[in-house]
Amino acid sequence: MELPPSRVPVSRAAALAEGVVRLRTGGPARALRLRELRGARAEDIKDVGYKFYLELELEDVLDKDCAVNCTAEVLYHLGNKNSAPDVQFTLEGELKSTEEADHEFYTRMRSLEKELVAENIPDSHGHVSPELQPLHLLAWVASGHVIWQNSTENTQLQLAQIQHVKQVKRSDEDLQFDFVVLLHEMVSQEIIPWEMTVLWHPGDNVRVTRHRRQHRHPSGAAGTP
């Protein structure tokens, strides 16, 4: 069944697909976001769930001239709120290399005499300082994992702010950051604090090794990148 892109269930499925694509392709020097939802259809699969077929155009937030087409499938499992949706996607087009920027960030973090600690990214005015932008992108990418694992047909989560981040020294080659992020649930308008431990190394995907929801946060927060 063909659906107009403006339909709410379609926009929620597209936002979820966008987050998963960003998780699997992004890092401190790249984060893809939705530029245009070009087409959608849905299928009610008996005894399985509801499946969306999406046609997306995505752009790199750091280079808006770099855009790729994406076809994605999002399956919400029937009646199982503990099972993450299945998200599959294919990209058409080339993403620019981030090797140089990745290496620069990695070297800078590894060479710090004292592990980095920061709060409130972006600040109350929506500003992110240039030196913290890679961390902001890293959290935005990593939050895709939390959003994916906690999404249903009736939710739409997005990163609002990094409340706190602390770099953790490791004996191996990975960078580790412990984040407390604020997620905005767009349907209920709830702001949810979430802890996540993120590992990253140049050439590897961002990995979320631990995450858990904290108690509710009563106040608002700044916007997404």
PDB file of C-alpha atoms in Angstrom:
ATOM      1  CA  MET A   1       0.000   0.000   0.000  1.00  0.00           C
ATOM      2  CA  GLU A   2       1.479   3.309  -1.102  1.00  0.00           C
ATOM      3  CA  LEU A   3       1.571   5.960   1.626  1.00  0.00           C
ATOM      4  CA  PRO A   4       2.140   9.714   1.467  1.00  0.00           C
ATOM      5  CA  PRO A   5       5.471  10.694   3.116  1.00  0.00           C
ATOM      6  CA  SER A   6       3.606  13.120   5.364  1.00  0.00           C
ATOM      7  CA  ARG A   7       1.803  10.322   7.204  1.00  0.00           C
ATOM      8  CA  VAL A   8       2.914  10.120  10.863  1.00  0.00           C
ATOM      9  CA  PRO A   9       3.696   6.356  10.887  1.00  0.00           C
ATOM     10  CA  VAL A  10       5.847   6.853   7.782  1.00  0.00           C
ATOM     11  CA  SER A  11       7.791   9.732   9.312  1.00  0.00           C
ATOM     12  CA  ARG A  12       8.449   7.674  12.456  1.00  0.00           C
ATOM     13  CA  ALA A  13       9.723   4.722  10.430  1.00  0.00           C
ATOM     14  CA  ALA A  14      11.884   7.055   8.332  1.00  0.00           C
ATOM     15  CA  ALA A  15      13.371   8.645  11.470  1.00  0.00           C
ATOM     16  CA  LEU A  16      14.223   5.182  12.810  1.00  0.00           C
ATOM     17  CA  ALA A  17      15.826   4.136   9.519  1.00  0.00           C
ATOM     18  CA  GLU A  18      17.794   7.394   9.450  1.00  0.00           C
ATOM     19  CA  GLY A  19      19.149   6.703  12.941  1.00  0.00           C
ATOM     20  CA  VAL A  20      20.230   3.157  12.072  1.00  0.00           C
ATOM     21  CA  VAL A  21      21.935   4.293   8.865  1.00  0.00           C
ATOM     22  CA  ARG A  22      23.741   7.015  10.833  1.00  0.00           C
ATOM     23  CA  LEU A  23      24.819   4.434  13.432  1.00  0.00           C
ATOM     24  CA  ARG A  24      26.293   2.089  10.838  1.00  0.00           C
ATOM     25  CA  THR A  25      27.981   4.698   8.669  1.00  0.00           C
ATOM     26  CA  GLY A  26      28.876   7.517  11.061  1.00  0.00           C
ATOM     27  CA  GLY A  27      31.521   8.586  13.524  1.00  0.00           C
ATOM     28  CA  PRO A  28      33.137  11.738  14.907  1.00  0.00           C
ATOM     29  CA  ALA A  29      33.581  13.138  11.384  1.00  0.00           C
ATOM     30  CA  ARG A  30      30.389  11.980   9.658  1.00  0.00           C
ATOM     31  CA  ALA A  31      26.701  11.879  10.501  1.00  0.00           C
ATOM     32  CA  LEU A  32      23.968  11.377   7.928  1.00  0.00           C
ATOM     33  CA  ARG A  33      20.542  12.953   8.302  1.00  0.00           C
ATOM     34  CA  LEU A  34      17.348  12.876   6.292  1.00  0.00           C
ATOM     35  CA  ARG A  35      17.129  15.434   3.515  1.00  0.00           C
ATOM     36  CA  GLU A  36      13.987  14.099   1.851  1.00  0.00           C
ATOM     37  CA  LEU A  37      11.564  11.208   2.199  1.00  0.00           C
ATOM     38  CA  ARG A  38      10.793  10.412  -1.414  1.00  0.00           C
ATOM     39  CA  GLY A  39       8.453   7.466  -1.188  1.00  0.00           C
ATOM     40  CA  ALA A  40       6.913   4.928   1.136  1.00  0.00           C
ATOM     41  CA  ARG A  41       4.659   1.921   1.175  1.00  0.00           C
ATOM     42  CA  ALA A  42       3.530  -0.395   3.923  1.00  0.00           C
ATOM     43  CA  GLU A  43       2.670  -4.068   4.232  1.00  0.00           C
ATOM     44  CA  ASP A  44       0.721  -5.759   7.025  1.00  0.00           C
ATOM     45  CA  ILE A  45       2.370  -9.186   7.300  1.00  0.00           C
ATOM     46  CA  LYS A  46       0.037 -11.642   9.001  1.00  0.00           C
ATOM     47  CA  ASP A  47       1.324 -12.940  12.362  1.00  0.00           C
ATOM     48  CA  VAL A  48       4.621 -11.083  11.858  1.00  0.00           C
ATOM     49  CA  GLY A  49       4.135  -7.332  11.979  1.00  0.00           C
ATOM     50  CA  TYR A  50       3.936  -4.117  10.006  1.00  0.00           C
ATOM     51  CA  LYS A  51       6.635  -3.401   7.436  1.00  0.00           C
ATOM     52  CA  PHE A  52       7.561  -0.099   5.800  1.00  0.00           C
ATOM     53  CA  TYR A  53       9.461   0.219   2.526  1.00  0.00           C
ATOM     54  CA  LEU A  54      11.133   3.629   2.288  1.00  0.00           C
ATOM     55  CA  GLU A  55      13.001   5.693  -0.288  1.00  0.00           C
ATOM     56  CA  LEU A  56      15.205   8.308   1.388  1.00  0.00           C
ATOM     57  CA  GLU A  57      17.741  10.940   0.448  1.00  0.00           C
ATOM     58  CA  LEU A  58      20.374  11.500   3.150  1.00  0.00           C
ATOM     59  CA  GLU A  59      22.995  14.201   3.510  1.00  0.00           C
ATOM     60  CA  ASP A  60      26.160  14.556   5.564  1.00  0.00           C
ATOM     61  CA  VAL A  61      25.667  17.267   8.212  1.00  0.00           C
ATOM     62  CA  LEU A  62      29.273  18.401   7.727  1.00  0.00           C
ATOM     63  CA  ASP A  63      29.065  18.478   3.927  1.00  0.00           C
ATOM     64  CA  LYS A  64      25.599  19.120   2.557  1.00  0.00           C
ATOM     65  CA  ASP A  65      26.913  18.648  -0.996  1.00  0.00           C
ATOM     66  CA  CYS A  66      27.497  15.002  -0.085  1.00  0.00           C
ATOM     67  CA  ALA A  67      24.158  13.210  -0.463  1.00  0.00           C
ATOM     68  CA  VAL A  68      23.231   9.576  -1.028  1.00  0.00           C
ATOM     69  CA  ASN A  69      20.032   7.751  -1.879  1.00  0.00           C
ATOM     70  CA  CYS A  70      18.858   5.043   0.478  1.00  0.00           C
ATOM     71  CA  THR A  71      16.262   2.304   0.278  1.00  0.00           C
ATOM     72  CA  ALA A  72      15.251   0.966   3.689  1.00  0.00           C
ATOM     73  CA  GLU A  73      12.891  -1.602   5.166  1.00  0.00           C
ATOM     74  CA  VAL A  74      11.586  -1.255   8.719  1.00  0.00           C
ATOM     75  CA  LEU A  75       9.660  -4.120  10.313  1.00  0.00           C
ATOM     76  CA  TYR A  76       7.856  -3.565  13.615  1.00  0.00           C
ATOM     77  CA  HIS A  77       7.213  -6.955  15.215  1.00  0.00           C
ATOM     78  CA  LEU A  78       3.614  -7.767  16.043  1.00  0.00           C
ATOM     79  CA  GLY A  79       2.786  -7.470  19.734  1.00  0.00           C
ATOM     80  CA  ASN A  80       6.398  -7.825  20.920  1.00  0.00           C
ATOM     81  CA  LYS A  81       7.460  -4.583  22.572  1.00  0.00           C
ATOM     82  CA  ASN A  82      10.738  -6.151  23.797  1.00  0.00           C
ATOM     83  CA  SER A  83      12.014  -6.919  20.308  1.00  0.00           C
ATOM     84  CA  ALA A  84      13.777  -4.157  18.400  1.00  0.00           C
ATOM     85  CA  PRO A  85      12.445  -3.444  14.918  1.00  0.00           C
ATOM     86  CA  ASP A  86      14.281  -5.027  11.995  1.00  0.00           C
ATOM     87  CA  VAL A  87      15.959  -2.335   9.899  1.00  0.00           C
ATOM     88  CA  GLN A  88      17.689  -3.125   6.618  1.00  0.00           C
ATOM     89  CA  PHE A  89      19.048  -0.569   4.173  1.00  0.00           C
ATOM     90  CA  THR A  90      21.054  -0.103   0.999  1.00  0.00           C
ATOM     91  CA  LEU A  91      22.943   3.076   0.085  1.00  0.00           C
ATOM     92  CA  GLU A  92      23.362   4.278  -3.490  1.00  0.00           C
ATOM     93  CA  GLY A  93      26.241   6.702  -3.886  1.00  0.00           C
ATOM     94  CA  GLU A  94      29.675   7.327  -2.442  1.00  0.00           C
ATOM     95  CA  LEU A  95      30.406   8.717   0.999  1.00  0.00           C
ATOM     96  CA  LYS A  96      33.496  10.887   1.274  1.00  0.00           C
ATOM     97  CA  SER A  97      36.413   9.479   3.236  1.00  0.00           C
ATOM     98  CA  THR A  98      36.778  10.694   6.829  1.00  0.00           C
ATOM     99  CA  GLU A  99      40.128   8.995   7.387  1.00  0.00           C
ATOM    100  CA  GLU A 100      42.106  12.188   7.939  1.00  0.00           C
ATOM    101  CA  ALA A 101      39.576  13.793  10.305  1.00  0.00           C
ATOM    102  CA  ASP A 102      39.103  10.495  12.173  1.00  0.00           C
ATOM    103  CA  HIS A 103      42.849  10.153  12.709  1.00  0.00           C
ATOM    104  CA  GLU A 104      43.142  13.764  13.880  1.00  0.00           C
ATOM    105  CA  PHE A 105      40.372  13.312  16.478  1.00  0.00           C
ATOM    106  CA  TYR A 106      41.728   9.951  17.628  1.00  0.00           C
ATOM    107  CA  THR A 107      45.266  11.292  18.049  1.00  0.00           C
ATOM    108  CA  ARG A 108      44.035  14.367  19.929  1.00  0.00           C
ATOM    109  CA  MET A 109      41.987  12.278  22.361  1.00  0.00           C
ATOM    110  CA  ARG A 110      44.799   9.778  22.945  1.00  0.00           C
ATOM    111  CA  SER A 111      47.343  12.535  23.591  1.00  0.00           C
ATOM    112  CA  LEU A 112      45.379  14.372  26.293  1.00  0.00           C
ATOM    113  CA  GLU A 113      47.214  14.460  29.606  1.00  0.00           C
ATOM    114  CA  LYS A 114      43.900  14.267  31.450  1.00  0.00           C
ATOM    115  CA  GLU A 115      40.805  12.488  30.125  1.00  0.00           C
ATOM    116  CA  LEU A 116      38.219  14.818  28.651  1.00  0.00           C
ATOM    117  CA  VAL A 117      35.114  15.763  30.648  1.00  0.00           C
ATOM    118  CA  ALA A 118      32.378  18.017  29.248  1.00  0.00           C
ATOM    119  CA  GLU A 119      28.749  18.935  29.895  1.00  0.00           C
ATOM    120  CA  ASN A 120      25.737  20.404  28.109  1.00  0.00           C
ATOM    121  CA  ILE A 121      26.498  19.897  24.416  1.00  0.00           C
ATOM    122  CA  PRO A 122      24.949  21.879  22.789  1.00  0.00           C
ATOM    123  CA  ASP A 123      24.643  24.653  25.353  1.00  0.00           C
ATOM    124  CA  SER A 124      21.407  26.488  26.208  1.00  0.00           C
ATOM    125  CA  HIS A 125      21.799  28.602  23.058  1.00  0.00           C
ATOM    126  CA  GLY A 126      22.179  25.556  20.805  1.00  0.00           C
ATOM    127  CA  HIS A 127      25.905  26.202  20.306  1.00  0.00           C
ATOM    128  CA  VAL A 128      28.532  23.474  19.939  1.00  0.00           C
ATOM    129  CA  SER A 129      32.166  24.596  20.079  1.00  0.00           C
ATOM    130  CA  PRO A 130      34.349  23.328  17.203  1.00  0.00           C
ATOM    131  CA  GLU A 131      36.553  21.253  19.515  1.00  0.00           C
ATOM    132  CA  LEU A 132      33.484  19.417  20.881  1.00  0.00           C
ATOM    133  CA  GLN A 133      31.733  18.895  17.555  1.00  0.00           C
ATOM    134  CA  PRO A 134      33.300  15.431  16.982  1.00  0.00           C
ATOM    135  CA  LEU A 135      32.002  14.307  20.388  1.00  0.00           C
ATOM    136  CA  HIS A 136      28.569  15.687  19.564  1.00  0.00           C
ATOM    137  CA  LEU A 137      28.518  13.735  16.298  1.00  0.00           C
ATOM    138  CA  LEU A 138      29.798  10.603  18.055  1.00  0.00           C
ATOM    139  CA  ALA A 139      26.950  10.799  20.574  1.00  0.00           C
ATOM    140  CA  TRP A 140      24.408  11.480  17.823  1.00  0.00           C
ATOM    141  CA  VAL A 141      25.641   8.440  15.899  1.00  0.00           C
ATOM    142  CA  ALA A 142      25.735   6.217  18.996  1.00  0.00           C
ATOM    143  CA  SER A 143      22.267   7.289  20.143  1.00  0.00           C
ATOM    144  CA  GLY A 144      20.973   5.583  17.019  1.00  0.00           C
ATOM    145  CA  HIS A 145      21.624   2.263  18.775  1.00  0.00           C
ATOM    146  CA  VAL A 146      19.586   3.261  21.842  1.00  0.00           C
ATOM    147  CA  ILE A 147      16.781   4.619  19.671  1.00  0.00           C
ATOM    148  CA  TRP A 148      16.714   1.483  17.508  1.00  0.00           C
ATOM    149  CA  GLN A 149      16.592  -0.851  20.516  1.00  0.00           C
ATOM    150  CA  ASN A 150      13.780   1.113  22.177  1.00  0.00           C
ATOM    151  CA  SER A 151      11.524   2.077  19.275  1.00  0.00           C
ATOM    152  CA  THR A 152       7.985   0.954  18.527  1.00  0.00           C
ATOM    153  CA  GLU A 153       5.397   2.061  15.965  1.00  0.00           C
ATOM    154  CA  ASN A 154       4.156   4.551  18.552  1.00  0.00           C
ATOM    155  CA  THR A 155       7.430   6.270  19.482  1.00  0.00           C
ATOM    156  CA  GLN A 156       9.897   8.649  17.871  1.00  0.00           C
ATOM    157  CA  LEU A 157      13.083   9.292  19.831  1.00  0.00           C
ATOM    158  CA  GLN A 158      15.842  11.731  18.945  1.00  0.00           C
ATOM    159  CA  LEU A 159      18.963  13.073  20.631  1.00  0.00           C
ATOM    160  CA  ALA A 160      18.388  16.423  22.332  1.00  0.00           C
ATOM    161  CA  GLN A 161      21.607  17.031  24.260  1.00  0.00           C
ATOM    162  CA  ILE A 162      24.705  15.505  25.798  1.00  0.00           C
ATOM    163  CA  GLN A 163      24.191  16.169  29.484  1.00  0.00           C
ATOM    164  CA  HIS A 164      27.590  14.786  30.513  1.00  0.00           C
ATOM    165  CA  VAL A 165      30.472  12.969  28.848  1.00  0.00           C
ATOM    166  CA  LYS A 166      33.650  11.540  30.332  1.00  0.00           C
ATOM    167  CA  GLN A 167      36.518   9.948  28.471  1.00  0.00           C
ATOM    168  CA  VAL A 168      37.670   6.694  30.084  1.00  0.00           C
ATOM    169  CA  LYS A 169      41.286   5.581  29.854  1.00  0.00           C
ATOM    170  CA  ARG A 170      41.743   2.103  28.397  1.00  0.00           C
ATOM    171  CA  SER A 171      44.605  -0.354  28.057  1.00  0.00           C
ATOM    172  CA  ASP A 172      43.668  -1.254  24.467  1.00  0.00           C
ATOM    173  CA  GLU A 173      43.532   0.965  21.369  1.00  0.00           C
ATOM    174  CA  ASP A 174      39.863   1.964  21.593  1.00  0.00           C
ATOM    175  CA  LEU A 175      38.559   5.329  22.692  1.00  0.00           C
ATOM    176  CA  GLN A 176      35.853   5.058  25.348  1.00  0.00           C
ATOM    177  CA  PHE A 177      33.350   7.712  26.342  1.00  0.00           C
ATOM    178  CA  ASP A 178      30.692   7.399  29.017  1.00  0.00           C
ATOM    179  CA  PHE A 179      27.728   9.585  28.062  1.00  0.00           C
ATOM    180  CA  VAL A 180      24.571  10.727  29.767  1.00  0.00           C
ATOM    181  CA  VAL A 181      22.367  11.988  26.959  1.00  0.00           C
ATOM    182  CA  LEU A 182      18.885  13.459  26.898  1.00  0.00           C
ATOM    183  CA  LEU A 183      16.525  11.842  24.400  1.00  0.00           C
ATOM    184  CA  HIS A 184      13.384  13.644  23.268  1.00  0.00           C
ATOM    185  CA  GLU A 185      10.383  11.364  22.752  1.00  0.00           C
ATOM    186  CA  MET A 186       8.489  13.317  20.117  1.00  0.00           C
ATOM    187  CA  VAL A 187       5.077  11.697  20.711  1.00  0.00           C
ATOM    188  CA  SER A 188       4.814  12.142  24.483  1.00  0.00           C
ATOM    189  CA  GLN A 189       7.211  15.151  24.558  1.00  0.00           C
ATOM    190  CA  GLU A 190       9.083  13.417  27.379  1.00  0.00           C
ATOM    191  CA  ILE A 191      12.787  14.165  27.917  1.00  0.00           C
ATOM    192  CA  ILE A 192      14.569  10.953  28.933  1.00  0.00           C
ATOM    193  CA  PRO A 193      18.108  10.771  30.375  1.00  0.00           C
ATOM    194  CA  TRP A 194      19.999   7.761  29.079  1.00  0.00           C
ATOM    195  CA  GLU A 195      23.437   6.423  29.971  1.00  0.00           C
ATOM    196  CA  MET A 196      25.553   4.855  27.248  1.00  0.00           C
ATOM    197  CA  THR A 197      29.127   3.621  26.999  1.00  0.00           C
ATOM    198  CA  VAL A 198      30.580   4.180  23.543  1.00  0.00           C
ATOM    199  CA  LEU A 199      33.721   2.645  22.025  1.00  0.00           C
ATOM    200  CA  TRP A 200      35.323   3.818  18.803  1.00  0.00           C
ATOM    201  CA  HIS A 201      38.505   3.307  16.801  1.00  0.00           C
ATOM    202  CA  PRO A 202      39.326   4.746  13.350  1.00  0.00           C
ATOM    203  CA  GLY A 203      38.155   2.384  10.653  1.00  0.00           C
ATOM    204  CA  ASP A 204      35.607   0.702  12.942  1.00  0.00           C
ATOM    205  CA  ASN A 205      31.919   1.330  13.491  1.00  0.00           C
ATOM    206  CA  VAL A 206      30.752   3.107  16.614  1.00  0.00           C
ATOM    207  CA  ARG A 207      29.898   0.525  19.291  1.00  0.00           C
ATOM    208  CA  VAL A 208      27.535   0.963  22.227  1.00  0.00           C
ATOM    209  CA  THR A 209      28.554  -1.617  24.824  1.00  0.00           C
ATOM    210  CA  ARG A 210      26.184  -0.559  27.610  1.00  0.00           C
ATOM    211  CA  HIS A 211      23.104   1.597  27.880  1.00  0.00           C
ATOM    212  CA  ARG A 212      20.303   2.115  30.367  1.00  0.00           C
ATOM    213  CA  ARG A 213      17.521   4.554  30.996  1.00  0.00           C
ATOM    214  CA  GLN A 214      17.719   6.882  33.986  1.00  0.00           C
ATOM    215  CA  HIS A 215      14.814   8.461  35.899  1.00  0.00           C
ATOM    216  CA  ARG A 216      12.722  11.044  34.084  1.00  0.00           C
ATOM    217  CA  HIS A 217      14.132  14.502  33.531  1.00  0.00           C
ATOM    218  CA  PRO A 218      11.588  17.302  34.048  1.00  0.00           C
ATOM    219  CA  SER A 219      13.154  20.080  31.957  1.00  0.00           C
ATOM    220  CA  GLY A 220      13.697  20.692  28.258  1.00  0.00           C
ATOM    221  CA  ALA A 221      16.942  20.649  26.310  1.00  0.00           C
ATOM    222  CA  ALA A 222      18.657  22.048  23.260  1.00  0.00           C
ATOM    223  CA  GLY A 223      18.119  20.763  19.745  1.00  0.00           C
ATOM    224  CA  THR A 224      19.749  18.136  17.535  1.00  0.00           C
ATOM    225  CA  PRO A 225      22.665  18.903  15.219  1.00  0.00           C
TER     226      PRO A 225
END
